[in-house]
mmCIF file of C-alpha atoms in Angstrom:
data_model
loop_
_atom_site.group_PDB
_atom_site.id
_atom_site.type_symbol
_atom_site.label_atom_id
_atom_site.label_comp_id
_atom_site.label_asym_id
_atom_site.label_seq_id
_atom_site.Cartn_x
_atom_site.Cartn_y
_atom_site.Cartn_z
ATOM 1 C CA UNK V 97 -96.373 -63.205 -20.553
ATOM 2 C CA UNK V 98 -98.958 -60.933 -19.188
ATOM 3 C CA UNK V 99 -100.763 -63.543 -17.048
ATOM 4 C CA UNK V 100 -97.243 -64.678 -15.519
ATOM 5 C CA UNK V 101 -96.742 -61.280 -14.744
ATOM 6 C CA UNK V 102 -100.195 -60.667 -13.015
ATOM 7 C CA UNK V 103 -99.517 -63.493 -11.213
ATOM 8 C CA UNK V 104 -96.133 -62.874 -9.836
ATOM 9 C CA UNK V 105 -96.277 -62.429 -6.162
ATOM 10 C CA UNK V 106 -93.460 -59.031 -6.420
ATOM 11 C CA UNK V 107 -95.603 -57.483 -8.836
ATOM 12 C CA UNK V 108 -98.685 -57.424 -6.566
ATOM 13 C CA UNK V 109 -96.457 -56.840 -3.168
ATOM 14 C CA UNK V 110 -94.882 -53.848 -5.188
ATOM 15 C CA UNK V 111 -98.572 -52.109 -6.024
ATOM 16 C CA UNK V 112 -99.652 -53.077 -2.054
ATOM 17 C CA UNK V 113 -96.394 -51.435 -1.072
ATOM 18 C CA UNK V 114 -96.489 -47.922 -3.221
ATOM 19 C CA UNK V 115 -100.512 -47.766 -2.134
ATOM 20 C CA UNK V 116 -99.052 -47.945 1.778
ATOM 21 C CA UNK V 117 -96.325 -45.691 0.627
ATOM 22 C CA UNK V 118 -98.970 -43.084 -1.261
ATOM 23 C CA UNK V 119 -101.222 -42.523 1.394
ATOM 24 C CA UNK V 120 -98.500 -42.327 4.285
ATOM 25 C CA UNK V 121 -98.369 -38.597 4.451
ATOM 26 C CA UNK V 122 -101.973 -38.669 5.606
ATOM 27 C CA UNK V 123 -101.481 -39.934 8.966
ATOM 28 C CA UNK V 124 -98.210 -40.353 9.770
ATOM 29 C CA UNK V 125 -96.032 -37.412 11.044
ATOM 30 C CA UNK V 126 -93.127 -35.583 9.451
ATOM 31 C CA UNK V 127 -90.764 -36.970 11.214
ATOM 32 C CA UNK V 128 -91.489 -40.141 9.729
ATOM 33 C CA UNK V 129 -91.906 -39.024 6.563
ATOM 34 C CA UNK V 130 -88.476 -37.404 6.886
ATOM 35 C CA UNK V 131 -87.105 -40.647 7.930
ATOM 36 C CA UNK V 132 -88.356 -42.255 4.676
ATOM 37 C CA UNK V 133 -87.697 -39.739 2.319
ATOM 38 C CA UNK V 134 -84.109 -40.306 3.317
ATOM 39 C CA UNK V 135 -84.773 -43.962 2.774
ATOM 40 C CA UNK V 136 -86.602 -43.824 -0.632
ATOM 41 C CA UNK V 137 -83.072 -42.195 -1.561
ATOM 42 C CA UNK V 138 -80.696 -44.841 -0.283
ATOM 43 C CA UNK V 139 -82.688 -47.613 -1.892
ATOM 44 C CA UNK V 140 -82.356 -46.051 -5.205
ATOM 45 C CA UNK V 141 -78.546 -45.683 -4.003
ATOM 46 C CA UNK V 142 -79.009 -49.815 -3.495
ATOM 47 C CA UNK V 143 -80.654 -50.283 -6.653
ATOM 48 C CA UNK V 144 -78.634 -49.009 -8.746
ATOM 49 C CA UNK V 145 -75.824 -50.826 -7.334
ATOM 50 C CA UNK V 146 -77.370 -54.322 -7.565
ATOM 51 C CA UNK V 147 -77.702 -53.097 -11.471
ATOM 52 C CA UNK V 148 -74.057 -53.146 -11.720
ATOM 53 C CA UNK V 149 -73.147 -56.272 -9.185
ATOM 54 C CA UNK V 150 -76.525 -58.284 -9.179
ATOM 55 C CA UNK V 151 -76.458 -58.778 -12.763
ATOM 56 C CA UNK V 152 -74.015 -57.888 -14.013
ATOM 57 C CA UNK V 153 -71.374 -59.817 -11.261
ATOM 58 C CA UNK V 154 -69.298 -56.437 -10.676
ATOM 59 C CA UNK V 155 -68.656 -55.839 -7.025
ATOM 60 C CA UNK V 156 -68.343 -52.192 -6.651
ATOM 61 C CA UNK V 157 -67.257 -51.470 -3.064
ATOM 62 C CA UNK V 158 -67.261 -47.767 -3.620
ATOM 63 C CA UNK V 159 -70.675 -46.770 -4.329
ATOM 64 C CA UNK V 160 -70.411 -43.404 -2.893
ATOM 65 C CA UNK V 161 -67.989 -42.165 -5.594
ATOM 66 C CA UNK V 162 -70.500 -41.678 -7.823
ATOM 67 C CA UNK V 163 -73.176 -40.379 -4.997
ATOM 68 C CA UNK V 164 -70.297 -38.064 -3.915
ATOM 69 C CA UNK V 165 -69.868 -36.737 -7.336
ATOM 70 C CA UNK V 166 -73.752 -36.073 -8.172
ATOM 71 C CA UNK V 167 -74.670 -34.556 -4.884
ATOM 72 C CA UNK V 168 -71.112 -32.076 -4.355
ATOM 73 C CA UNK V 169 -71.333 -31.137 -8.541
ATOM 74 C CA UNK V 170 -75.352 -30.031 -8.019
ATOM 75 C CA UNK V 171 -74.183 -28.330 -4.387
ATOM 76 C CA UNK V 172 -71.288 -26.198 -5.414
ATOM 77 C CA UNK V 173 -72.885 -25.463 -8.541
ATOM 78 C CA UNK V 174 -76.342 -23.937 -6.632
ATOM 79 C CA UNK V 175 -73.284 -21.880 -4.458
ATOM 80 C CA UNK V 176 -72.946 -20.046 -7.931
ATOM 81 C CA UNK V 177 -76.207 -19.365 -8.046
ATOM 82 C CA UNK V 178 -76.975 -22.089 -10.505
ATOM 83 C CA UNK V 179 -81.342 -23.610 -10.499
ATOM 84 C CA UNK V 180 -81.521 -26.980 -8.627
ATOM 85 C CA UNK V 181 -82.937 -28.154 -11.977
ATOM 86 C CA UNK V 182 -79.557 -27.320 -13.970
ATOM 87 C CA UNK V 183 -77.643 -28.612 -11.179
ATOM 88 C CA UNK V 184 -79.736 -32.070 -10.672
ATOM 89 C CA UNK V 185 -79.093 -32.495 -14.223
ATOM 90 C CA UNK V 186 -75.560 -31.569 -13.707
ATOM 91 C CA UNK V 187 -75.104 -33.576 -10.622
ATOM 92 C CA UNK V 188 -76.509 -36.558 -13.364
ATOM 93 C CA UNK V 189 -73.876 -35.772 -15.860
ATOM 94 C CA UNK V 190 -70.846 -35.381 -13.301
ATOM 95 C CA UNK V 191 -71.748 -38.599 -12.148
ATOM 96 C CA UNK V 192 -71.513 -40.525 -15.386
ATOM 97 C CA UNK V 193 -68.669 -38.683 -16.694
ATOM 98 C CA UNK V 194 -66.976 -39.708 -13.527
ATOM 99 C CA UNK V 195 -68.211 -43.373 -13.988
ATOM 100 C CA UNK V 196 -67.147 -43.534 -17.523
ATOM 101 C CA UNK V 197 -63.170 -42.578 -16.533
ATOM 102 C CA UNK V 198 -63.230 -45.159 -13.588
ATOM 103 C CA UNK V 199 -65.148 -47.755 -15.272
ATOM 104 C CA UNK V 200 -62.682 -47.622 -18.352
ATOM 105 C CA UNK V 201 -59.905 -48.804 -16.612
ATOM 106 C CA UNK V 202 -61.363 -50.723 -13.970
ATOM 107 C CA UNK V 203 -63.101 -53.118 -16.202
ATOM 108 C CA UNK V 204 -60.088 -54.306 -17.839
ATOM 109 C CA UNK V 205 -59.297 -55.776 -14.676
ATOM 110 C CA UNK V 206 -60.584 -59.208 -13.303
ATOM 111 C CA UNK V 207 -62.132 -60.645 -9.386
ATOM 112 C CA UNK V 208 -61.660 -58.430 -6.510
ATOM 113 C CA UNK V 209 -59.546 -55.912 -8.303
ATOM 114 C CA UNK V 210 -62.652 -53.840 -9.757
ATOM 115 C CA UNK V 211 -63.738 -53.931 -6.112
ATOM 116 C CA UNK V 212 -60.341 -52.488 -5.022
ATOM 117 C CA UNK V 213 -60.346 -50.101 -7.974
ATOM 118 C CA UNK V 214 -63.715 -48.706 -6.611
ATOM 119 C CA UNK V 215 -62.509 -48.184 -2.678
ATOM 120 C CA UNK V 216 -59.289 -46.215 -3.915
ATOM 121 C CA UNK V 217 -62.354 -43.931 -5.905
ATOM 122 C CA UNK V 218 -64.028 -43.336 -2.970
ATOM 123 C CA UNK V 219 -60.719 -42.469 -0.652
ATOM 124 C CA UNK V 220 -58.871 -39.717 -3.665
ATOM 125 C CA UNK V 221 -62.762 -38.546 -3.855
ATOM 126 C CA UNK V 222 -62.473 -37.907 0.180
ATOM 127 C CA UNK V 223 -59.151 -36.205 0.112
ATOM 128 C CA UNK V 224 -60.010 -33.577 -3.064
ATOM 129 C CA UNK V 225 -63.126 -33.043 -1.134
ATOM 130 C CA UNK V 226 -60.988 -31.797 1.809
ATOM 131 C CA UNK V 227 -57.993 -30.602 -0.271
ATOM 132 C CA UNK V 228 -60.498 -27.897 -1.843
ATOM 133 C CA UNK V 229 -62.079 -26.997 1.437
ATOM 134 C CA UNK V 230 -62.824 -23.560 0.218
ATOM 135 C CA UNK V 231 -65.456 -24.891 -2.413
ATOM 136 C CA UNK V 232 -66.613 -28.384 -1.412
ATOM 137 C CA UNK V 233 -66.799 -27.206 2.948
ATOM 138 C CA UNK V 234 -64.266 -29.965 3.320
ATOM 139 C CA UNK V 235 -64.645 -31.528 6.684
ATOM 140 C CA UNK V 236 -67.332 -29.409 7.662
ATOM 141 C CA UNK V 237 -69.445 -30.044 5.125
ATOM 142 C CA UNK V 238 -71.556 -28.068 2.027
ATOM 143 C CA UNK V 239 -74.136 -25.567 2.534
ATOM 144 C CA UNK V 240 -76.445 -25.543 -0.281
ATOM 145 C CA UNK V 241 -78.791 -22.121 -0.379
ATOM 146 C CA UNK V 242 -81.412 -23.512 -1.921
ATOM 147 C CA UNK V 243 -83.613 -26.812 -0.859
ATOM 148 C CA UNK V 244 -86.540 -28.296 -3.038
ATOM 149 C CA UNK V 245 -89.492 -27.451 -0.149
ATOM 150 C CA UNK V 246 -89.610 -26.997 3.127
ATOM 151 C CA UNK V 247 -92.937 -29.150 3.546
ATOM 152 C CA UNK V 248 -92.073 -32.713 4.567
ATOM 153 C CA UNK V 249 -94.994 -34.440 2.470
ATOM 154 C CA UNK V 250 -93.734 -32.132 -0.353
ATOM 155 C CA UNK V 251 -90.517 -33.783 0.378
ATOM 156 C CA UNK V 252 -91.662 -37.386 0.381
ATOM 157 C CA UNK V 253 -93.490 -37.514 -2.728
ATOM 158 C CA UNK V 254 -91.031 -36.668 -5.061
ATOM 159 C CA UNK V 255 -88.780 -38.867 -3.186
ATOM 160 C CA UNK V 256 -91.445 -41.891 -3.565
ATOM 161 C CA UNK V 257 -92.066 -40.698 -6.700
ATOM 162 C CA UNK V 258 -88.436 -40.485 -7.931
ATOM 163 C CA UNK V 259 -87.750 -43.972 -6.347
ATOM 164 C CA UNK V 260 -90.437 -45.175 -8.008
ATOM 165 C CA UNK V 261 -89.782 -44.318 -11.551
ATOM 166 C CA UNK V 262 -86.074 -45.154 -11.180
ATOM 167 C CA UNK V 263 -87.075 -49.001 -9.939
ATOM 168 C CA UNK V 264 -89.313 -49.047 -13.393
ATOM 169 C CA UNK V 265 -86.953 -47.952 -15.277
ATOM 170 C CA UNK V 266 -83.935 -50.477 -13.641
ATOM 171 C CA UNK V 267 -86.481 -53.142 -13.887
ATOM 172 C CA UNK V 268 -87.222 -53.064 -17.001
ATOM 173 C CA UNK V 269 -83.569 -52.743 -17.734
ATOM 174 C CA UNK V 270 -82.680 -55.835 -15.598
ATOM 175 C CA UNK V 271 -85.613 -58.250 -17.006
ATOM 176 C CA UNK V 272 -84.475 -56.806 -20.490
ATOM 177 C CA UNK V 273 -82.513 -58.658 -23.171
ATOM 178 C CA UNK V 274 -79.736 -56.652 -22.000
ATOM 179 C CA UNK V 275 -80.322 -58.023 -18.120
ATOM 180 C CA UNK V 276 -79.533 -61.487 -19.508
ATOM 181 C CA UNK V 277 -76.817 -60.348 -21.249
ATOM 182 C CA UNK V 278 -75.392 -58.601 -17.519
ATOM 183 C CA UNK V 279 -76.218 -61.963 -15.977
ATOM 184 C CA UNK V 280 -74.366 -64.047 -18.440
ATOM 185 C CA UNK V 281 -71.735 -61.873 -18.834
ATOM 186 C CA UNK V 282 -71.484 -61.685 -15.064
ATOM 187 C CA UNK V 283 -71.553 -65.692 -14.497
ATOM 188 C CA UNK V 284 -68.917 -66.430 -17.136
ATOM 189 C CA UNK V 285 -67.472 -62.964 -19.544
ATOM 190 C CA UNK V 286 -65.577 -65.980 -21.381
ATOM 191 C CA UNK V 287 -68.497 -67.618 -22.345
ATOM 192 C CA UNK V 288 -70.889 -65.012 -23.270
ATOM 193 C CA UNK V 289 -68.046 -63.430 -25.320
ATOM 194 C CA UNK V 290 -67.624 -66.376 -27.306
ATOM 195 C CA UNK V 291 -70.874 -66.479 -28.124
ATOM 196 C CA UNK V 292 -70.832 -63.007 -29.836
ATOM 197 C CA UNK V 293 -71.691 -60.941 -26.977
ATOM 198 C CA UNK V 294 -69.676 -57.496 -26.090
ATOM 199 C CA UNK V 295 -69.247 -58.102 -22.442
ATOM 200 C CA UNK V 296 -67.106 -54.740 -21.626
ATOM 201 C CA UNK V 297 -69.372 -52.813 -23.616
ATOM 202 C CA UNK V 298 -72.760 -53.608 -21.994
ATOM 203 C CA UNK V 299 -71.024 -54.023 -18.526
ATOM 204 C CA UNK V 300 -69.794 -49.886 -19.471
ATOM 205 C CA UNK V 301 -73.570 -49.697 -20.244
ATOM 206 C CA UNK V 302 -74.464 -50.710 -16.803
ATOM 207 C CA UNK V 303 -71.827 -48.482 -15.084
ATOM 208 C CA UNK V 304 -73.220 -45.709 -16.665
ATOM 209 C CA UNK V 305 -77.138 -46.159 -15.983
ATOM 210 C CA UNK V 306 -76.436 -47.090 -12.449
ATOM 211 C CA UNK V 307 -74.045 -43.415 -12.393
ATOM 212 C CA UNK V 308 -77.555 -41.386 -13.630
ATOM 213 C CA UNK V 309 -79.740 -42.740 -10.800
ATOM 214 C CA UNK V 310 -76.868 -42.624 -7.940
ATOM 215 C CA UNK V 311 -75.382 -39.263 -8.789
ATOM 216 C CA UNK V 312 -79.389 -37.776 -9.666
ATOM 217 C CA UNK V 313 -80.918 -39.773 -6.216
ATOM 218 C CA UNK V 314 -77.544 -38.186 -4.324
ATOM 219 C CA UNK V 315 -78.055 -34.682 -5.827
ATOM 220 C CA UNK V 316 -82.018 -34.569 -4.271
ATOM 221 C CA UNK V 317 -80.870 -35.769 -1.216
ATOM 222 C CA UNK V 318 -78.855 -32.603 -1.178
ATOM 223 C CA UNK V 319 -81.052 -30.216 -1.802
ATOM 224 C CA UNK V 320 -83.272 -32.153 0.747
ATOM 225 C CA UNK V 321 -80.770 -32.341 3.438
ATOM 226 C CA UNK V 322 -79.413 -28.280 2.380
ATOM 227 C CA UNK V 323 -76.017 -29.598 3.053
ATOM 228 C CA UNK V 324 -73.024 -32.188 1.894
ATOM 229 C CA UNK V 325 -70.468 -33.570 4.072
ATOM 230 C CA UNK V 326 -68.455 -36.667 3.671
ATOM 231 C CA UNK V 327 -69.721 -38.439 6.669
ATOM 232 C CA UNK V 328 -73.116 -38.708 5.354
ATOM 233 C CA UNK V 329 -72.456 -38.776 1.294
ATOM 234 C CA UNK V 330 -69.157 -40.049 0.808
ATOM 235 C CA UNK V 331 -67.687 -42.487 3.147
ATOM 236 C CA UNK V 332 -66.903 -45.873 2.737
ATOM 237 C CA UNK V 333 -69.516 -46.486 5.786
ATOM 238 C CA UNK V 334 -72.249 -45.133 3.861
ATOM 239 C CA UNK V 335 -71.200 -47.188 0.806
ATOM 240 C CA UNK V 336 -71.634 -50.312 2.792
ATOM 241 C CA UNK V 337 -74.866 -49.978 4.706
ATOM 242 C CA UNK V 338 -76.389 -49.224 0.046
ATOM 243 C CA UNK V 339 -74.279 -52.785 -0.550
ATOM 244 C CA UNK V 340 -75.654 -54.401 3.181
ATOM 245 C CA UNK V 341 -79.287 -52.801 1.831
ATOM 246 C CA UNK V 342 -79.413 -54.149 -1.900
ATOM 247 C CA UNK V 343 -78.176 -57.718 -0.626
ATOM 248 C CA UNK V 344 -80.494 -58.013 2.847
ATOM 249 C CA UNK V 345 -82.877 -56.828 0.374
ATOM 250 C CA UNK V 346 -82.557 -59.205 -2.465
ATOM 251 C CA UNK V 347 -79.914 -59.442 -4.713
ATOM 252 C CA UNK V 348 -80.722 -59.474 -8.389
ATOM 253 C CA UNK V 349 -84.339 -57.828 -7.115
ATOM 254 C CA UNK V 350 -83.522 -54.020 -8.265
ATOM 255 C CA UNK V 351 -86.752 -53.628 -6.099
ATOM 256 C CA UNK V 352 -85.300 -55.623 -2.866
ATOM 257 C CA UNK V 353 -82.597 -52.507 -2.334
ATOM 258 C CA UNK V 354 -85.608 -50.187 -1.374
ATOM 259 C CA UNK V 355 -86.939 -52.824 1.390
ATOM 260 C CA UNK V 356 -83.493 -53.506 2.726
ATOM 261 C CA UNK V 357 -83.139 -49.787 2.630
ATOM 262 C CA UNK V 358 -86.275 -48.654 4.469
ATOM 263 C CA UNK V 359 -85.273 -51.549 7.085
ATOM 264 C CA UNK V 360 -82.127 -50.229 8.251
ATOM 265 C CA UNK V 361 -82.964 -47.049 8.491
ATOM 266 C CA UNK V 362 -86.693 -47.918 10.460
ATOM 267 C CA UNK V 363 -84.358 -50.302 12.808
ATOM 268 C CA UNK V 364 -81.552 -48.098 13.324
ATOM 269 C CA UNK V 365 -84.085 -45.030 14.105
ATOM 270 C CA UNK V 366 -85.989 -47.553 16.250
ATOM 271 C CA UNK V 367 -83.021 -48.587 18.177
ATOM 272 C CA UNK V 368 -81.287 -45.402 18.869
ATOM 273 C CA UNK V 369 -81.974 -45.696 22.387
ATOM 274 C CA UNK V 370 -79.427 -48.427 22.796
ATOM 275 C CA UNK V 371 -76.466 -45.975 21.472
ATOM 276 C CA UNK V 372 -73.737 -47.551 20.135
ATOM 277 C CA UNK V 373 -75.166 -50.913 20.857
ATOM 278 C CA UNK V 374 -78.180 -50.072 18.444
ATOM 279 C CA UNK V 375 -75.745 -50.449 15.354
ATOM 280 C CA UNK V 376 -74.421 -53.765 16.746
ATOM 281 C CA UNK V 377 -77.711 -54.891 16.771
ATOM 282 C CA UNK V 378 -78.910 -54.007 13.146
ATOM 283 C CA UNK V 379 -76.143 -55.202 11.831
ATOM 284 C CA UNK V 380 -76.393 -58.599 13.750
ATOM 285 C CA UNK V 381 -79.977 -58.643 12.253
ATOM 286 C CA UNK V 382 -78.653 -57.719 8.992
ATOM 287 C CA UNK V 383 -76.114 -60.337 8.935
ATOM 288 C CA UNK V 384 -78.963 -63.514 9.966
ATOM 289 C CA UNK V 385 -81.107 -62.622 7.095
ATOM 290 C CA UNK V 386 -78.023 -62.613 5.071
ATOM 291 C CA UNK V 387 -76.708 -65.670 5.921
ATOM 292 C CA UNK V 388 -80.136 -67.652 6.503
ATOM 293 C CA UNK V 389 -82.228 -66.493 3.934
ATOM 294 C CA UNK V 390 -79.726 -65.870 0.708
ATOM 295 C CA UNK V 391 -82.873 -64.474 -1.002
ATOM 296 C CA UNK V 392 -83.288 -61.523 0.965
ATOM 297 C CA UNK V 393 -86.145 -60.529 2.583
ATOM 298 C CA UNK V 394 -88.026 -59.626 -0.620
ATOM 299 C CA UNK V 395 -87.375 -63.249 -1.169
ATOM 300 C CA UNK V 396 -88.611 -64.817 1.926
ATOM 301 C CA UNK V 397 -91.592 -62.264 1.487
ATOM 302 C CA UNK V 398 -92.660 -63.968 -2.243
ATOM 303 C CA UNK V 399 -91.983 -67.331 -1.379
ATOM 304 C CA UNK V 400 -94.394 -67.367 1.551
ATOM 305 C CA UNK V 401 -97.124 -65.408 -1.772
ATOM 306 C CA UNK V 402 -96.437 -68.237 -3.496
ATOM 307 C CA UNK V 403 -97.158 -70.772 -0.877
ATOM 308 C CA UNK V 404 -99.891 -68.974 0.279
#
C-alpha cells in the first residue's frame, strides 16, 4: 500500500504544490498573498462540499448555509467581546448544530429534493440575516473588532496551513472505509442498505464533518476579512462558484476543490480589466474543462504524471 501510494502521481503533485505554496510569501507581494489566502479558504469551502456530494452523491446547492452560520455566529459573538478562539470554535459548533437540524429532515428525502431543501436554507438564512439587522449588519454587512493579524504572510500561513490540515483530514476520511461506504451509499442507498450498511447515518456523518470545516474555514475568513455581509458569505452566487470550484477541480478529489478554487479566483483577478465581460469569460473557461475533461483539472494534471 505504501509503494502505490509513493507512486501516485496526486501524492507527489500535492508535496510539489504545498513546497510552491510554503515559500510564496518570500517573493511574491501581499497582494497576492491576500488573493490566495482568500482562496486557500474557498477551497476548503469546495472540499468539504465534494465530502458530502462527491462521495457521498448528495447535491447540496446551498453551501453557504453552513459558511453563513460559522462566520456570522464567530462575528456577532467577537461584537460581545468574545476571543476569536471561543468564537472560531463557536462558529464550528453553530455550524454543525445548524447542519444536524437541516440534514435531519432533508435526508429523508430523495433526487433533487435535498438540493432544493438546501437553496430554501440558504434564502430563510438571508432574510433572518436582514430581519435582525441590528446584530448581524443586515444588508450592510458585520463589523468584526478584532482580526487574526494585520501582516499578510501572517495571514497566509495559517490559511495554507488550515487548508492543509483540513484536506488531510477529508482525505483520509474519503479514502477511509467510511469513503466507500459514502460512495456506495451514494451510487445506490438501496443496495448498500441491504447489505447491512446505515446509509442515513453515515450520510448524517458526512453532513456534519463537512459543517466543522465550512462553518471553521468561514469563521477565519471573517476575522481575516474584519467584516460579514451576505454578498460575499452567504449568497447563492458564492455557493455556486465552491460547487463550480470542487467540480472544475475534480470531483471525488477532496484535494481538486483547492485547485479549482485558486483558479477562479487567479482568473477572475487576472481578468478584471474586462469588467463584466471578465466573469463571462471564467465561467466560459470553467464550463470547457467541465464538459471536456469530466476529471477536472486535477485529473487531466495526473493523467499526463502517469503518462509521463
Amino acid at each position: 500500500m505504501l509503494h502505490t501510494l509513493l507512486r501516485s502521481p496526486l501524492l507527489w503533485l500535492t508535496v510539489v504544490g504545498l513546497g510552491l505554496a510554503a515559500v510564496l510569501p518570500l517573493w511574491v507581494s501581499g497582494y497576492i498573498l491576500g488573493l490566495l489566502t482568500v482562496a486557500y479558504y474557498f477551497g476548503v469551502f469546495s472540499m468539504a462540499w465534494d465530502l458530502l456530494f462527491g462521495f457521498a452523491g448528495e447535491v447540496n446547492f446551498g453551501p453557504t448555509f453552513l459558511i453563513g452560520l460559522g462566520a456570522y455566529s464567530a462575528g456577532i459573538l467577537n461584537g460581545h467581546g468574545v476571543p476569536i478562539a471561543l468564537c472560531l470554535a463557536a462558529g464550528a459548533a453553530a455550524a454543525v448544530i445548524g447542519g444536524v437540524v437541516l440534514a435531519l429532515p432533508a435526508l429523508r428525502v430523495r433526487g433533487p429534493y435535498f438540493g432544493l431543501t438546501t437553496v430554501v436554507a440558504v434564502l430563510i438564512l438571508q432574510n433572518l440575516i436582514v430581519v435582525f439587522a441590528e446584530t448581524t449588519g443586515g444588508e450592510i454587512g458585520l463589523t468584526v473588532p478584532d482580526v487574526i493579524s494585520i501582516d499578510a504572510a501572517t495571514n497566509y500561513w495559517i490559511a495554507l496551513g488550515f487548508m492543509t490540515v483540513s484536506g488531510l483530514i477529508l482525505f483520509a476520511i474519503a479514502t477511509s472505509p467510511v469513503g466507500l461506504i459514502l460512495q456506495a451509499s451514494g451510487q445506490d442507498p438501496v443496495e448498500a442498505g441491504a447489505l447491512g450498511f446505515n446509509v442515513a447515518k453515515h450520510k448524517l456523518a458526512a453532513f456534519c464533518v463537512s459543517a466543522v470545516f465550512s462553518g471553521l474555514a468561514g469563521a477565519l475568513l471573517v476575522f481575516y476579512m474584519g467584516t460579514a455581509s451576505v454578498g460575499t458569505l452567504v449568497d447563492v452566487s458564492v455557493g455556486v462558484q465552491v460547487i463550480i470550484a470542487a467540480v472544475l477541480g475534480g470531483r471525488r478529489t477532496i484535494v481538486g476543490g483547492v485547485l479549482g478554487a485558486v483558479f477562479l479566483i487567479a482568473a477572475g483577478e487576472l481578468l478584471r480589466p474586462l469588467g463584466a465581460l471578465s466573469t463571462f469569460v471564467v465561467s466560459a473557461a470553467a464550463l470547457v474543462v467541465i464538459l471536456f475533461v469530466p476529471a477536472g483539472l486535477l485529473g487531466l494534471l495526473t493523467r499526463q504524471g502517469q503518462r509521463a
